[in-house]
């Protein structure tokens, strides 16, 4: 059995499909669950990638409505031998959110805050709940969930637990792992458990009770005893160690915390059904202090001094990010507010009152003014100014992803972390390493915890470019290990860095990770090929040497994409800002449906897949692409609100123009699209037109012919046209010309 499992895993790693009857599995899933089952080519294409460089075509997708749905689906997947992948917001940057598996998307239905206990400072949530929804519920009690990535308005708690996410305010209370109290989990073999801290007496009792639960705990205890000293010796003692599994949480000094050991496993061990998380006090008043330095590294040199003053956030970024934003015309007026410099720190203080928060900030300003040289400083005065400064910082993920004339900057080496006291030197060495390879990229991130983000202009299409990408990744990994750091400080290992874990931990601890996964998932079916027994970091690339998209002739010129519709479809890098459901206007259809298909990202991914020709094979006539574009309002919000300026309205117009070549358009295209002609005809006899559109029975017939819903009330045509009214009452030299007339009697 073990040999067969290993063989299957290796076949998956070679990206060969296992012999699974997907059609039969889909049919049985539809009979077994209340949620939605989607195994069509378009559905699979939608979930083939995340925000990373990787692409894996899934077996199918389910959107469960309840825990019972997940349990039933897992049982069927087990019977068919199908791997399983849990997915939330799909914003993962390391490739852990796409795989040849049945994708379980909890974001549409299982997205509620189940309970908030302000006295215990705990919240219980479903895995698909968006972080900002939890924070909003907690803020009613002056509490918050401390980790808050820049994707806080669309990332889900299940995803944060999977990735061990952090964010700007983890300075307050640590990473997600530090804020998880209990997890309800389901194993691939069907065991449901509620896990958390385990006392010695409880551990003994669980093991004595036997069964699959007792077996799991007994093996975890044996694993801890076998590798405990090595974990203590080799795990970097830094704020942002996210790479690898959290085996340190099984140590006696950590309370044998099984829940926290499962945080950061990226869906490779269990399915999270619900979570109880810790909340912390949220200071009601905040003050933001901006500090300017000659470069970002100089700012990083002062991190430890600043931390001594107790900020609740300490972020940084460099002039490369600012140049990128200016090149795209983003946040120009906010950038003008920045203090003098080429590298900046954003320091946020909290207090019960604004005066208290300002007092803390001024205390830091007084201390820094004695530095030689002192940074330039600006203490924001209003909440709006502070919000603007945060917008500049949070723009990094998308704002630095695609630059006019410079192409796309990719993830890959985007979130390594080092000891905060060594961050200045690390930034200098990283900039030198980029220069040696001829790469560039902006630096931004969580300087207070030694974590720096960057997107790099890798060539991921040519064989030499991919070889160079691999060599850089290996050199960067070795460098961060020399600094005593972590390959990932926030986004997880996934496929980007899992292959490099032996460089950080050594082969013996990587074997411990392998054994930990096998305890939970002996069949190797939970998100296979990620973290443990991983795919190579340069395999399964979304582009790669085989990237050869269809280059159709188009009506639009796409000048910002080198005249290529393929480049336009590739513009989306998956950050998912279009999946917000509270602020802004992008994307209205997603806000209404919470469907990936009806987000700007989903549509862009489908267009990308259409140009690849597999599995979306029908080109301009493809019905799955047409269906996704149907609810696009062509409002152009994505053109301005999307950080990479995806222009879906234009892409929709291009697609539909070809889709309808040689076929009749819907009735509404003629009734509404040619309204200027119908209005001209109605102006000849407005009374007759109004009778036809408003009289009983006749109005229903008119709506039927026009393709308009029966519930709609047609507007009435005016008795005379605007042109005739204007010519009579506002003709040159006429009464009241040049100004509105006062209304007289009878008007």
JSON list of C-alpha atoms in Angstrom, two decimals, residues 139 141-144 172 280-287 312 348-357 360 383:
[
{"chain": "A", "resi": 139, "resn": "UNK", "atom": "CA", "xyz": [-14.38, 46.09, 16.48]},
{"chain": "A", "resi": 141, "resn": "UNK", "atom": "CA", "xyz": [-16.21, 45.21, 21.17]},
{"chain": "A", "resi": 142, "resn": "UNK", "atom": "CA", "xyz": [-12.98, 47.23, 20.62]},
{"chain": "A", "resi": 143, "resn": "UNK", "atom": "CA", "xyz": [-11.20, 44.02, 19.61]},
{"chain": "A", "resi": 144, "resn": "UNK", "atom": "CA", "xyz": [-9.42, 42.89, 16.44]},
{"chain": "A", "resi": 172, "resn": "UNK", "atom": "CA", "xyz": [0.81, 43.72, 18.01]},
{"chain": "A", "resi": 280, "resn": "UNK", "atom": "CA", "xyz": [-6.74, 41.38, 21.01]},
{"chain": "A", "resi": 281, "resn": "UNK", "atom": "CA", "xyz": [-7.55, 44.88, 22.16]},
{"chain": "A", "resi": 282, "resn": "UNK", "atom": "CA", "xyz": [-7.82, 47.31, 19.26]},
{"chain": "A", "resi": 283, "resn": "UNK", "atom": "CA", "xyz": [-6.61, 50.78, 20.20]},
{"chain": "A", "resi": 284, "resn": "UNK", "atom": "CA", "xyz": [-9.44, 53.11, 19.15]},
{"chain": "A", "resi": 285, "resn": "UNK", "atom": "CA", "xyz": [-7.10, 55.96, 18.21]},
{"chain": "A", "resi": 286, "resn": "UNK", "atom": "CA", "xyz": [-4.18, 55.70, 15.80]},
{"chain": "A", "resi": 287, "resn": "UNK", "atom": "CA", "xyz": [-1.41, 58.04, 14.70]},
{"chain": "A", "resi": 312, "resn": "UNK", "atom": "CA", "xyz": [1.47, 48.75, 16.59]},
{"chain": "A", "resi": 348, "resn": "UNK", "atom": "CA", "xyz": [1.71, 53.55, 13.55]},
{"chain": "A", "resi": 349, "resn": "UNK", "atom": "CA", "xyz": [1.00, 54.10, 17.24]},
{"chain": "A", "resi": 350, "resn": "UNK", "atom": "CA", "xyz": [-2.19, 53.23, 19.06]},
{"chain": "A", "resi": 351, "resn": "UNK", "atom": "CA", "xyz": [-3.84, 54.77, 22.09]},
{"chain": "A", "resi": 352, "resn": "UNK", "atom": "CA", "xyz": [-7.14, 55.21, 23.86]},
{"chain": "A", "resi": 353, "resn": "UNK", "atom": "CA", "xyz": [-7.19, 58.78, 22.57]},
{"chain": "A", "resi": 354, "resn": "UNK", "atom": "CA", "xyz": [-5.59, 60.55, 19.63]},
{"chain": "A", "resi": 355, "resn": "UNK", "atom": "CA", "xyz": [-3.60, 62.65, 22.08]},
{"chain": "A", "resi": 356, "resn": "UNK", "atom": "CA", "xyz": [-2.13, 59.52, 23.63]},
{"chain": "A", "resi": 357, "resn": "UNK", "atom": "CA", "xyz": [-1.19, 58.05, 20.25]},
{"chain": "A", "resi": 360, "resn": "UNK", "atom": "CA", "xyz": [3.94, 58.23, 21.64]},
{"chain": "A", "resi": 383, "resn": "UNK", "atom": "CA", "xyz": [-7.35, 60.01, 9.86]}
]
